[in-house]
Amino acid sequence: MKKLLSKEIRLAASPLSWIFLAATLMTLLPGYPILMGAFFVCFGVFHSFQNAREANDTLYTVLLPVKKTDCVSAKYVFTCFIQLIGFALMAVLTALRMTVLASAAPYVGNALMNATPLFLAFVLLIYAAFNGIFITGFFKTGYKIGMPFLRFGIATLLLVFAGEALHFFPGLAFFNTPGGERLGLQLGILAIAALIYAAGTLLSCRVAQKRFIRVDL
Amino acid sequence: MNVLEVRELCKKYPKFTLSDVSFSVREGSIMGFIGRNGAGKTTTLKSILGIVHPDAGEIRYFGREFAGHEREVKQQIGFAGGAVDYYKRKPIRKLLDVTKTFYDNWDDDACRRYMDLFSLDAEKTPGELSEGMRVKLNLTLALSHGARLLLLDEPTSGLDPVSREELLDTFRFLRDQGIAILFSTHITSDLEKCADDITYIAKGKLIASEPMAAFLSRCKETGCGNTLDEIMVHFEKESLYEKAAE
């Protein structure tokens, strides 16, 4: 798998996958739906899929001494690699906002979602949606990327809307406290989201492999 | 020993069916795989490599079933499906550097030898090469990892006569080293120069799979023709008037 990840990075990856990691800095923006940072990280990965499709990467990979299903695993490993870098950066920025910048005026009066463990949980759910909707959709044909990405875009909008709306419900305002409140509960939710991300990614990888094995290249 | 055995391979498309194709390739032999355009040669080659998902059939390499031993089998085979059609904007050097990490028996010297033989420049990108030169690049990739079996789809198409002759020489040399080659072509004169066995398919069905000499002499005796060209024309020429009347 190390060789396949190296192949993805050296040949298939678009520079935009790395450049869009800068969108994690959106975590610091007040008055902005910061969950869009997770969408842009996935949008960067989407460009690598587009790049790989144009370079006929699937055929190249299938001809290497690997199983046909390894083509799918390679894409998942690369996607998770980028997503986890993005998550680590967002986690650091969230910690910064919850500690040093907790009492900064723009965050205290921020009507939109603040960076908290709940925010990180939603980031993982958006990632899981990308893996479960876009990647499995892509491997139905091995080349169509438009419709699967549109479906992922709609799912992201719903998740962003849910994340932004949650703290407006009676009794849930604590979710948006800049310094973090009821951290045990929030970290528990983050742990559940991490499980959903891990299990969802593994499951969607299996589904994508099953679909791809029947694709005629 | 057979390095490749294909039994009753079937693949159904809406307008084409490959049915019950069976043949085997012996170690250290060259098998020509012939048929007119659209006969199913590429579908067969892609099916035996899993690029296309066959509906039925058994494919065994070196006595092992392909399905359960894909990685090990691919270490020992080389495939060149015409010209390199991937990563056309990446330098060849980078493509070689990445590709070689996947092969246990990659031979840098052999790679350099074939690059020199085919006058390939590693600093160029495949997109900067002509069709013929991209065929040579594909062959270089297929020949540089000590493959015991080469599956080549139209390897001589797009090559000039000198390069074709050099390539056929290379095939004969490789056969003498014990490497088996299965190559599809409709340039039948290439096969007459080097093939030991012949497999002939028409409209997705197997017509013959036997030693070249036996096939030619049988066809000669039955008046089907003296050369592969004549034999193919005999079996497959359809009258335009008959077709129009259908």
XYZ file of C-alpha atoms in Angstrom, chain B residues 10-19 21 36-44 47 55 201-205:
27
model
C -17.192 -15.700 -22.483
C -18.017 -12.016 -22.472
C -21.324 -10.577 -23.579
C -21.828 -6.975 -24.716
C -25.087 -5.624 -26.124
C -23.823 -5.946 -29.715
C -20.988 -8.437 -29.421
C -20.434 -11.784 -27.750
C -17.171 -13.538 -27.135
C -18.107 -17.177 -26.737
C -12.722 -19.067 -26.475
C -10.192 -9.071 -38.352
C -11.054 -5.761 -36.677
C -13.783 -6.263 -34.069
C -13.319 -10.058 -33.934
C -12.697 -9.949 -30.166
C -8.893 -10.003 -29.921
C -8.624 -7.019 -27.583
C -11.620 -8.173 -25.517
C -9.934 -11.556 -25.091
C -10.430 -10.359 -20.196
C -18.854 -13.465 -17.707
C -11.009 -15.928 -33.884
C -13.840 -14.545 -35.963
C -16.958 -12.765 -34.685
C -16.089 -13.737 -31.112
C -15.748 -17.458 -31.873
